[in-house]
Coordinates of N, CA and C in Angstrom, one line a residue:
X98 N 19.3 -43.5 44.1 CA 20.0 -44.7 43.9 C 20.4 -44.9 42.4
X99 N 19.4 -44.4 41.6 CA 19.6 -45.4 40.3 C 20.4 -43.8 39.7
X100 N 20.7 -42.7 39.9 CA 21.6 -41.5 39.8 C 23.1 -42.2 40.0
X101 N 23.5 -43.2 41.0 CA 24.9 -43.6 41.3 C 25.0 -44.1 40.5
X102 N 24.3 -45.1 39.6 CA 25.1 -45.7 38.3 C 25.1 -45.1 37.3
X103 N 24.5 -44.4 36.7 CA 24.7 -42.8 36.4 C 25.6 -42.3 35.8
X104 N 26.3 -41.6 36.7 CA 27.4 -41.2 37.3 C 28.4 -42.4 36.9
X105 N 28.5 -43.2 37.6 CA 29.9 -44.1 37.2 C 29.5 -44.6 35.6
X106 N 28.4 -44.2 34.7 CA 28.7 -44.7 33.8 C 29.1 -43.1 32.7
X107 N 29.0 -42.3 33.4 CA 29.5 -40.7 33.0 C 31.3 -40.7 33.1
X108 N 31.4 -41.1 34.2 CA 32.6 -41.3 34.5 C 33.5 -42.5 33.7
X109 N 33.3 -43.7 33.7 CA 33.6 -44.6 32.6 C 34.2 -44.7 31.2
X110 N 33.4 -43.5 31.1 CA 33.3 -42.6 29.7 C 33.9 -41.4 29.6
X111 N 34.4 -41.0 30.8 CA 35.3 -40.1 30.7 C 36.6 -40.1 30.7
X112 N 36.8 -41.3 31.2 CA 37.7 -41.7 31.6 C 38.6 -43.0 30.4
X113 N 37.8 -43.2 29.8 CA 37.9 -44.1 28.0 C 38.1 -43.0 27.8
X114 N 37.2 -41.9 27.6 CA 38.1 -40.9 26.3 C 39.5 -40.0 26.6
X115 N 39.4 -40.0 27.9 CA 41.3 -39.5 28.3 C 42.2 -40.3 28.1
X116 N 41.9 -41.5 28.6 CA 42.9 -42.8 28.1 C 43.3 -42.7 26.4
X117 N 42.3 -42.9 25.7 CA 42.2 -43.1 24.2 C 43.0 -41.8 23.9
X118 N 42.8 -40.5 24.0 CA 43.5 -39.1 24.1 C 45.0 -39.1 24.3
X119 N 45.2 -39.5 25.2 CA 46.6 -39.6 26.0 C 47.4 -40.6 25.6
X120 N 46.5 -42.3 25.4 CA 47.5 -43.0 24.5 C 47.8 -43.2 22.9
X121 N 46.9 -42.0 22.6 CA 47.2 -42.3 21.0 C 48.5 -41.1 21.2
X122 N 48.6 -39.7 22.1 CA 49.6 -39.0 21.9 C 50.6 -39.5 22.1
X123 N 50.9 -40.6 22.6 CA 51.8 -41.2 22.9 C 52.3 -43.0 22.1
X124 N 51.5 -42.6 20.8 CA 51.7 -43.4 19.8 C 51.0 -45.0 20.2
X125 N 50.0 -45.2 20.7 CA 49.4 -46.1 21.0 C 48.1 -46.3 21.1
X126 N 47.2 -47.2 21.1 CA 45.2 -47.0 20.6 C 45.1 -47.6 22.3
X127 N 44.0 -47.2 22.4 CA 43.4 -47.4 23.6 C 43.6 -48.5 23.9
X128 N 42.9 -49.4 23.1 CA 42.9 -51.0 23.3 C 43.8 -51.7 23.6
X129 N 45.3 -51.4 22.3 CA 46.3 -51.8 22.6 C 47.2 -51.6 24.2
X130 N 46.6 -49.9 24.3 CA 47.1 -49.8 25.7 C 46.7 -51.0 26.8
X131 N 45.3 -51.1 26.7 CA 44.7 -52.0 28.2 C 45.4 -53.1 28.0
X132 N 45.6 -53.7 26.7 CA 45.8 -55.2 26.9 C 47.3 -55.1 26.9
X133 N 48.4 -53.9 26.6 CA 49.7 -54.0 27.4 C 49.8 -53.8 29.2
X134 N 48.3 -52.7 29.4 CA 48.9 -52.6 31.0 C 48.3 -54.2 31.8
X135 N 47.3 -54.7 31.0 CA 47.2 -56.0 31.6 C 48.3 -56.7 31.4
X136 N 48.8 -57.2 30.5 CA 50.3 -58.0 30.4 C 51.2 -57.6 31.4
X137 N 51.4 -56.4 31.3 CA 52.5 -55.6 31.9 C 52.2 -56.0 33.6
X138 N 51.4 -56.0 33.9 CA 50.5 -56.4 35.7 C 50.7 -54.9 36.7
X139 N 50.5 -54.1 35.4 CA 49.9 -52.6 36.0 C 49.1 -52.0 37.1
X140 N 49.2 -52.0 38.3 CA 48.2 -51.7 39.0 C 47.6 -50.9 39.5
X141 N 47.4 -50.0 38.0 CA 46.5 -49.2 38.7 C 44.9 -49.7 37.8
X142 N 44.1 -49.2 37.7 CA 42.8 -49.2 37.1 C 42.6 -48.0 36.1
X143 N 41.5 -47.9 34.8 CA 41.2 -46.7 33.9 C 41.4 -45.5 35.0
X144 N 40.4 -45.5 36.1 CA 40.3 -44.2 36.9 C 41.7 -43.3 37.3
X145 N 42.5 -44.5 37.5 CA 43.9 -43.9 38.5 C 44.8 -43.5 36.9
X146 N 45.0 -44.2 35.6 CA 45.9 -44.3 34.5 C 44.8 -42.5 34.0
X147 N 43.6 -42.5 34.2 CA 43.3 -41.3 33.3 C 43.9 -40.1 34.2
X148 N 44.1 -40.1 35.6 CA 43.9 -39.1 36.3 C 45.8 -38.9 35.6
X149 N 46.5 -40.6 36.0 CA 48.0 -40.2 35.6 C 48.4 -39.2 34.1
X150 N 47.4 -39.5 33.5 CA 47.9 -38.9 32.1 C 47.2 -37.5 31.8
X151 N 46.2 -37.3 33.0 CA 45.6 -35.8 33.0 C 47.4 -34.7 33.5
X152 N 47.3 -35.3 34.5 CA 48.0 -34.7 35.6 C 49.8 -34.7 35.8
X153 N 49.9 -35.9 35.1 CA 51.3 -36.7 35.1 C 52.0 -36.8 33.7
X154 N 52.2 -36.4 32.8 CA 52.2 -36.9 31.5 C 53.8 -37.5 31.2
X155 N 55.0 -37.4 32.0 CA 56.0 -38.2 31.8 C 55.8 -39.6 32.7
X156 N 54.9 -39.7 33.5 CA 54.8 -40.6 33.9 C 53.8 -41.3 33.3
X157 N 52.7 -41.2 32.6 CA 52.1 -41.9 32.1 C 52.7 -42.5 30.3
X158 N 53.5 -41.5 30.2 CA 54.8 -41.9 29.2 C 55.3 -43.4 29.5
X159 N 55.7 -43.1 30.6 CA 56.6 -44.3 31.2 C 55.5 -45.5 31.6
X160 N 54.2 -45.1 31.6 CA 53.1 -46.7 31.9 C 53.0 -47.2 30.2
X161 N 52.8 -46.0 29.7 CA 53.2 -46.8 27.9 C 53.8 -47.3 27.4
X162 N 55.1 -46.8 27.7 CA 56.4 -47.5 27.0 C 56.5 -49.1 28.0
X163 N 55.9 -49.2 29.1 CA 56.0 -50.6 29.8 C 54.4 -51.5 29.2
X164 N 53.8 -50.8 28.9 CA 52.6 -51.8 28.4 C 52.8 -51.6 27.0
X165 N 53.7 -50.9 25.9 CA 54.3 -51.5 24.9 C 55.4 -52.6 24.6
X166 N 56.2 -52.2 25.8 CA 57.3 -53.6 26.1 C 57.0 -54.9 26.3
X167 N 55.7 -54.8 27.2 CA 54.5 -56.2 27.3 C 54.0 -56.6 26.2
X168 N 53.6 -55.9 25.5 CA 53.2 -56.4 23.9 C 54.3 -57.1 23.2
X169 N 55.2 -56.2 23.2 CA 56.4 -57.1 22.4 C 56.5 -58.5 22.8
X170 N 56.9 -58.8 23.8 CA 57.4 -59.9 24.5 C 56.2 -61.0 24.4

């Protein structure tokens, strides 16, 4: 039991540091990112945005430039 939180907190952490990785290559700090994709009403979560920016990287381009747009505004 106490292995499953664990794990999600391994994961948590893995998933902060691909975020942080992916949005600073893309000209932006981690933080600034979450509180644009929150403005923005982004739906995915860290899990689904780290996997987008492993796997996807024009598309996670494109969740940046909309949670930088949210900032602005």
């Amino acid at each position: 039991y106490r292995g499953r939180w664990q794990r999600q907190g391994r994961f948590g952490a893995l998933w902060s540091t691909r975020l942080n990785e992916q949005s600073r290559a893309n000209g932006l700090s981690y933080s600034r990112l979450s509180k644009g994709v929150k403005r923005a009403d982004v739906g995915l979560d860290r899990g689904g945005l780290a996997d987008v920016g492993v796997q996807e990287k024009e598309a996670f381009a494109a969740v940046v430039e909309r949670a930088r747009t949210a900032l602005a505004a």
